[in-house]
Amino acid sequence: MRLFVAVVPSVEVVEHLSEFVEPRRAFPDDDIRWAADENWHITLAFLGDVPEYKTDELAERLESAAKRQKPFDLQLKGSGAFPSVADARVLWTGVRDESDALPHLAMTTRAAANKAGVTVDGRKFTPHLTLARLRQPMDVARWVRIFDGYEGPVWTADRIELISSRLGEGPSHGAAYDTVGEWEFLG
């Protein structure tokens, strides 16, 4: 199973962002694949292919990590691109976290996965929500300027989700996501 751990924005946050993104989706450009609203999330730990026999221990350790976490406020704000604005493959909106709880949560979920014997993608954690993927590297300076003005409503993150990803089975031949585990913060 291809898995990742994420914080998923509230329905209100998704609706607000969707209203902002929708007119941009209408812009005809075959090189931009806009992410489906139902797939929006903030990845804490990308786990890749996880053998079935490791999922029970992984779930237990993620539940334990969630129980130690207190709910905290987040806001989608600003924008950027990976690997850079000049030759982007991913366009994203940023995440404002005044409490700095999100990087700590990413660290604890990654540690939980490692203790369960699951290898975590070693990339540096950069809090973001992917808006679009680009079929080929391109300069997205105008898109970054547009989304840089975006400021969503504040919401309280109160859980983590373990999500499976099935490549090519989702909207526009993107990934289809299914939540396979969910744990509320109790801290």
PDB file of C-alpha atoms in Angstrom:
ATOM      1  CA  MET A   1       0.000   0.000   0.000  1.00  0.00           C
ATOM      2  CA  ARG A   2       1.278   3.477  -0.914  1.00  0.00           C
ATOM      3  CA  LEU A   3       0.698   5.626   2.189  1.00  0.00           C
ATOM      4  CA  PHE A   4       1.225   9.079   3.652  1.00  0.00           C
ATOM      5  CA  VAL A   5       0.284  10.851   6.893  1.00  0.00           C
ATOM      6  CA  ALA A   6      -1.517  14.183   6.582  1.00  0.00           C
ATOM      7  CA  VAL A   7      -3.567  16.925   8.152  1.00  0.00           C
ATOM      8  CA  VAL A   8      -6.703  17.538   6.100  1.00  0.00           C
ATOM      9  CA  PRO A   9      -8.272  21.015   6.106  1.00  0.00           C
ATOM     10  CA  SER A  10     -11.845  21.497   7.288  1.00  0.00           C
ATOM     11  CA  VAL A  11     -14.715  21.492   4.792  1.00  0.00           C
ATOM     12  CA  GLU A  12     -15.058  25.273   5.180  1.00  0.00           C
ATOM     13  CA  VAL A  13     -11.389  25.806   4.368  1.00  0.00           C
ATOM     14  CA  VAL A  14     -11.608  23.566   1.304  1.00  0.00           C
ATOM     15  CA  GLU A  15     -14.717  25.409   0.074  1.00  0.00           C
ATOM     16  CA  HIS A  16     -13.048  28.803   0.571  1.00  0.00           C
ATOM     17  CA  LEU A  17      -9.909  27.773  -1.316  1.00  0.00           C
ATOM     18  CA  SER A  18     -11.992  26.113  -4.024  1.00  0.00           C
ATOM     19  CA  GLU A  19     -13.847  29.388  -4.687  1.00  0.00           C
ATOM     20  CA  PHE A  20     -10.489  31.121  -5.146  1.00  0.00           C
ATOM     21  CA  VAL A  21      -9.009  28.383  -7.346  1.00  0.00           C
ATOM     22  CA  GLU A  22     -12.061  27.696  -9.535  1.00  0.00           C
ATOM     23  CA  PRO A  23     -11.675  30.658 -11.941  1.00  0.00           C
ATOM     24  CA  ARG A  24      -8.005  29.728 -12.400  1.00  0.00           C
ATOM     25  CA  ARG A  25      -8.932  26.150 -13.311  1.00  0.00           C
ATOM     26  CA  ALA A  26     -10.894  27.563 -16.224  1.00  0.00           C
ATOM     27  CA  PHE A  27      -7.680  29.032 -17.679  1.00  0.00           C
ATOM     28  CA  PRO A  28      -6.861  26.784 -20.652  1.00  0.00           C
ATOM     29  CA  ASP A  29      -3.412  25.280 -20.146  1.00  0.00           C
ATOM     30  CA  ASP A  30      -2.761  21.614 -20.882  1.00  0.00           C
ATOM     31  CA  ASP A  31       0.491  21.748 -18.905  1.00  0.00           C
ATOM     32  CA  ILE A  32      -1.263  22.409 -15.574  1.00  0.00           C
ATOM     33  CA  ARG A  33      -3.096  19.609 -13.745  1.00  0.00           C
ATOM     34  CA  TRP A  34      -5.094  21.172 -10.916  1.00  0.00           C
ATOM     35  CA  ALA A  35      -5.457  19.031  -7.813  1.00  0.00           C
ATOM     36  CA  ALA A  36      -9.003  17.953  -6.996  1.00  0.00           C
ATOM     37  CA  ASP A  37     -10.507  19.653  -3.943  1.00  0.00           C
ATOM     38  CA  GLU A  38     -11.157  16.302  -2.263  1.00  0.00           C
ATOM     39  CA  ASN A  39      -7.441  15.498  -2.466  1.00  0.00           C
ATOM     40  CA  TRP A  40      -6.203  18.630  -0.692  1.00  0.00           C
ATOM     41  CA  HIS A  41      -4.089  17.884   2.363  1.00  0.00           C
ATOM     42  CA  ILE A  42      -0.880  18.848   4.147  1.00  0.00           C
ATOM     43  CA  THR A  43       1.561  15.937   4.019  1.00  0.00           C
ATOM     44  CA  LEU A  44       3.425  15.307   7.272  1.00  0.00           C
ATOM     45  CA  ALA A  45       5.206  12.121   6.223  1.00  0.00           C
ATOM     46  CA  PHE A  46       5.333  10.346   2.870  1.00  0.00           C
ATOM     47  CA  LEU A  47       5.786   6.633   3.475  1.00  0.00           C
ATOM     48  CA  GLY A  48       5.673   5.190  -0.034  1.00  0.00           C
ATOM     49  CA  ASP A  49       4.886   1.489  -0.395  1.00  0.00           C
ATOM     50  CA  VAL A  50       4.230  -0.045   3.011  1.00  0.00           C
ATOM     51  CA  PRO A  51       3.889  -3.821   3.390  1.00  0.00           C
ATOM     52  CA  GLU A  52       0.519  -4.892   4.805  1.00  0.00           C
ATOM     53  CA  TYR A  53       2.141  -6.623   7.784  1.00  0.00           C
ATOM     54  CA  LYS A  54       3.550  -3.281   9.031  1.00  0.00           C
ATOM     55  CA  THR A  55       0.282  -1.336   8.969  1.00  0.00           C
ATOM     56  CA  ASP A  56      -1.035  -2.444  12.381  1.00  0.00           C
ATOM     57  CA  GLU A  57       2.073  -1.305  14.249  1.00  0.00           C
ATOM     58  CA  LEU A  58       2.184   1.865  12.143  1.00  0.00           C
ATOM     59  CA  ALA A  59      -1.422   2.640  13.116  1.00  0.00           C
ATOM     60  CA  GLU A  60      -0.691   2.050  16.810  1.00  0.00           C
ATOM     61  CA  ARG A  61       2.325   4.357  16.761  1.00  0.00           C
ATOM     62  CA  LEU A  62       0.467   7.093  14.842  1.00  0.00           C
ATOM     63  CA  GLU A  63      -2.402   6.881  17.337  1.00  0.00           C
ATOM     64  CA  SER A  64       0.094   7.296  20.170  1.00  0.00           C
ATOM     65  CA  ALA A  65       1.638  10.347  18.452  1.00  0.00           C
ATOM     66  CA  ALA A  66      -1.810  11.903  17.974  1.00  0.00           C
ATOM     67  CA  LYS A  67      -2.717  11.379  21.632  1.00  0.00           C
ATOM     68  CA  ARG A  68       0.290  13.500  22.647  1.00  0.00           C
ATOM     69  CA  GLN A  69      -0.650  16.384  20.327  1.00  0.00           C
ATOM     70  CA  LYS A  70      -2.916  19.289  21.295  1.00  0.00           C
ATOM     71  CA  PRO A  71      -5.213  20.821  18.638  1.00  0.00           C
ATOM     72  CA  PHE A  72      -3.717  23.916  16.998  1.00  0.00           C
ATOM     73  CA  ASP A  73      -4.756  26.592  14.521  1.00  0.00           C
ATOM     74  CA  LEU A  74      -3.656  26.693  10.888  1.00  0.00           C
ATOM     75  CA  GLN A  75      -4.329  28.960   7.932  1.00  0.00           C
ATOM     76  CA  LEU A  76      -3.637  28.547   4.223  1.00  0.00           C
ATOM     77  CA  LYS A  77      -1.807  31.627   3.036  1.00  0.00           C
ATOM     78  CA  GLY A  78       0.606  32.674   0.313  1.00  0.00           C
ATOM     79  CA  SER A  79       2.159  30.519  -2.378  1.00  0.00           C
ATOM     80  CA  GLY A  80       5.263  29.008  -3.847  1.00  0.00           C
ATOM     81  CA  ALA A  81       6.557  26.311  -6.159  1.00  0.00           C
ATOM     82  CA  PHE A  82       8.804  23.259  -6.090  1.00  0.00           C
ATOM     83  CA  PRO A  83      11.630  23.017  -6.917  1.00  0.00           C
ATOM     84  CA  SER A  84      11.577  26.759  -7.751  1.00  0.00           C
ATOM     85  CA  VAL A  85       9.305  29.366  -9.318  1.00  0.00           C
ATOM     86  CA  ALA A  86      11.459  29.503 -12.466  1.00  0.00           C
ATOM     87  CA  ASP A  87      11.245  25.744 -13.241  1.00  0.00           C
ATOM     88  CA  ALA A  88       8.290  24.572 -11.214  1.00  0.00           C
ATOM     89  CA  ARG A  89       6.785  21.104 -11.184  1.00  0.00           C
ATOM     90  CA  VAL A  90       4.399  21.853  -8.282  1.00  0.00           C
ATOM     91  CA  LEU A  91       2.403  24.998  -7.439  1.00  0.00           C
ATOM     92  CA  TRP A  92       1.318  25.255  -3.801  1.00  0.00           C
ATOM     93  CA  THR A  93      -0.252  27.448  -1.153  1.00  0.00           C
ATOM     94  CA  GLY A  94       1.550  27.863   2.137  1.00  0.00           C
ATOM     95  CA  VAL A  95       0.460  27.050   5.670  1.00  0.00           C
ATOM     96  CA  ARG A  96       0.571  29.600   8.467  1.00  0.00           C
ATOM     97  CA  ASP A  97       1.182  27.993  11.847  1.00  0.00           C
ATOM     98  CA  GLU A  98       1.856  30.559  14.558  1.00  0.00           C
ATOM     99  CA  SER A  99       2.278  27.849  17.206  1.00  0.00           C
ATOM    100  CA  ASP A 100       4.930  25.944  15.207  1.00  0.00           C
ATOM    101  CA  ALA A 101       3.044  22.755  16.077  1.00  0.00           C
ATOM    102  CA  LEU A 102       2.998  21.491  12.478  1.00  0.00           C
ATOM    103  CA  PRO A 103       6.776  20.895  12.133  1.00  0.00           C
ATOM    104  CA  HIS A 104       6.741  19.151  15.520  1.00  0.00           C
ATOM    105  CA  LEU A 105       3.812  16.976  14.404  1.00  0.00           C
ATOM    106  CA  ALA A 106       5.665  16.105  11.186  1.00  0.00           C
ATOM    107  CA  MET A 107       8.675  15.078  13.264  1.00  0.00           C
ATOM    108  CA  THR A 108       6.611  12.891  15.631  1.00  0.00           C
ATOM    109  CA  THR A 109       4.675  11.178  12.825  1.00  0.00           C
ATOM    110  CA  ARG A 110       7.904  10.477  10.957  1.00  0.00           C
ATOM    111  CA  ALA A 111       9.450   9.079  14.138  1.00  0.00           C
ATOM    112  CA  ALA A 112       6.354   6.904  14.698  1.00  0.00           C
ATOM    113  CA  ALA A 113       6.665   5.495  11.178  1.00  0.00           C
ATOM    114  CA  ASN A 114      10.376   4.817  11.639  1.00  0.00           C
ATOM    115  CA  LYS A 115       9.723   2.986  14.931  1.00  0.00           C
ATOM    116  CA  ALA A 116       7.170   0.842  13.086  1.00  0.00           C
ATOM    117  CA  GLY A 117       9.886  -0.104  10.601  1.00  0.00           C
ATOM    118  CA  VAL A 118       8.475   2.076   7.817  1.00  0.00           C
ATOM    119  CA  THR A 119      10.901   4.170   5.794  1.00  0.00           C
ATOM    120  CA  VAL A 120       9.939   7.827   5.490  1.00  0.00           C
ATOM    121  CA  ASP A 121      10.833   9.999   2.511  1.00  0.00           C
ATOM    122  CA  GLY A 122      13.810  12.019   3.748  1.00  0.00           C
ATOM    123  CA  ARG A 123      12.839  15.353   2.214  1.00  0.00           C
ATOM    124  CA  LYS A 124      12.824  18.384   4.472  1.00  0.00           C
ATOM    125  CA  PHE A 125       9.335  19.182   5.763  1.00  0.00           C
ATOM    126  CA  THR A 126       7.899  22.251   4.019  1.00  0.00           C
ATOM    127  CA  PRO A 127       4.296  22.880   5.097  1.00  0.00           C
ATOM    128  CA  HIS A 128       2.179  23.343   1.967  1.00  0.00           C
ATOM    129  CA  LEU A 129      -0.951  22.238   0.173  1.00  0.00           C
ATOM    130  CA  THR A 130      -0.449  21.263  -3.488  1.00  0.00           C
ATOM    131  CA  LEU A 131      -2.688  23.218  -5.842  1.00  0.00           C
ATOM    132  CA  ALA A 132      -1.379  21.933  -9.166  1.00  0.00           C
ATOM    133  CA  ARG A 133       1.223  19.751 -10.787  1.00  0.00           C
ATOM    134  CA  LEU A 134       2.899  20.721 -14.024  1.00  0.00           C
ATOM    135  CA  ARG A 135       3.459  18.275 -16.864  1.00  0.00           C
ATOM    136  CA  GLN A 136       6.838  19.865 -17.599  1.00  0.00           C
ATOM    137  CA  PRO A 137       8.998  22.363 -15.701  1.00  0.00           C
ATOM    138  CA  MET A 138       7.845  25.922 -16.295  1.00  0.00           C
ATOM    139  CA  ASP A 139       8.043  29.439 -14.885  1.00  0.00           C
ATOM    140  CA  VAL A 140       5.020  29.985 -12.644  1.00  0.00           C
ATOM    141  CA  ALA A 141       5.829  33.521 -11.450  1.00  0.00           C
ATOM    142  CA  ARG A 142       2.402  34.846 -12.507  1.00  0.00           C
ATOM    143  CA  TRP A 143       0.609  32.002 -10.726  1.00  0.00           C
ATOM    144  CA  VAL A 144       2.654  32.554  -7.572  1.00  0.00           C
ATOM    145  CA  ARG A 145       1.764  36.284  -7.692  1.00  0.00           C
ATOM    146  CA  ILE A 146      -1.941  35.415  -7.983  1.00  0.00           C
ATOM    147  CA  PHE A 147      -1.927  32.874  -5.156  1.00  0.00           C
ATOM    148  CA  ASP A 148       0.388  34.943  -2.986  1.00  0.00           C
ATOM    149  CA  GLY A 149      -2.618  37.149  -2.228  1.00  0.00           C
ATOM    150  CA  TYR A 150      -4.687  34.220  -1.008  1.00  0.00           C
ATOM    151  CA  GLU A 151      -5.528  34.086   2.685  1.00  0.00           C
ATOM    152  CA  GLY A 152      -7.927  31.397   3.866  1.00  0.00           C
ATOM    153  CA  PRO A 153      -9.905  31.134   7.076  1.00  0.00           C
ATOM    154  CA  VAL A 154      -8.222  29.875  10.235  1.00  0.00           C
ATOM    155  CA  TRP A 155      -9.182  26.363  11.284  1.00  0.00           C
ATOM    156  CA  THR A 156      -8.229  24.073  14.135  1.00  0.00           C
ATOM    157  CA  ALA A 157      -6.241  20.990  13.195  1.00  0.00           C
ATOM    158  CA  ASP A 158      -7.454  18.265  15.529  1.00  0.00           C
ATOM    159  CA  ARG A 159      -6.415  14.969  13.884  1.00  0.00           C
ATOM    160  CA  ILE A 160      -4.023  13.191  11.593  1.00  0.00           C
ATOM    161  CA  GLU A 161      -5.015  10.819   8.822  1.00  0.00           C
ATOM    162  CA  LEU A 162      -3.221   7.872   7.274  1.00  0.00           C
ATOM    163  CA  ILE A 163      -4.089   8.002   3.590  1.00  0.00           C
ATOM    164  CA  SER A 164      -3.565   5.477   0.819  1.00  0.00           C
ATOM    165  CA  SER A 165      -2.741   6.719  -2.653  1.00  0.00           C
ATOM    166  CA  ARG A 166      -3.603   4.880  -5.853  1.00  0.00           C
ATOM    167  CA  LEU A 167      -1.752   6.493  -8.742  1.00  0.00           C
ATOM    168  CA  GLY A 168      -3.691   7.082 -11.958  1.00  0.00           C
ATOM    169  CA  GLU A 169      -7.059   6.155 -10.441  1.00  0.00           C
ATOM    170  CA  GLY A 170      -8.268   9.617  -9.427  1.00  0.00           C
ATOM    171  CA  PRO A 171      -9.732  12.650 -11.200  1.00  0.00           C
ATOM    172  CA  SER A 172      -7.965  13.522 -14.483  1.00  0.00           C
ATOM    173  CA  HIS A 173      -5.861  10.349 -14.120  1.00  0.00           C
ATOM    174  CA  GLY A 174      -4.258  11.700 -10.941  1.00  0.00           C
ATOM    175  CA  ALA A 175      -4.092   9.858  -7.645  1.00  0.00           C
ATOM    176  CA  ALA A 176      -7.133   8.585  -5.767  1.00  0.00           C
ATOM    177  CA  TYR A 177      -6.923   8.914  -1.986  1.00  0.00           C
ATOM    178  CA  ASP A 178      -8.630   6.902   0.743  1.00  0.00           C
ATOM    179  CA  THR A 179      -8.310   7.513   4.471  1.00  0.00           C
ATOM    180  CA  VAL A 180      -7.339   4.196   6.069  1.00  0.00           C
ATOM    181  CA  GLY A 181      -6.779   5.522   9.602  1.00  0.00           C
ATOM    182  CA  GLU A 182      -7.683   8.651  11.536  1.00  0.00           C
ATOM    183  CA  TRP A 183      -6.668   9.724  15.041  1.00  0.00           C
ATOM    184  CA  GLU A 184      -7.825  12.758  16.994  1.00  0.00           C
ATOM    185  CA  PHE A 185      -5.442  14.863  19.060  1.00  0.00           C
ATOM    186  CA  LEU A 186      -5.932  14.439  22.791  1.00  0.00           C
ATOM    187  CA  GLY A 187      -2.880  16.222  24.240  1.00  0.00           C
TER     188      GLY A 187
END
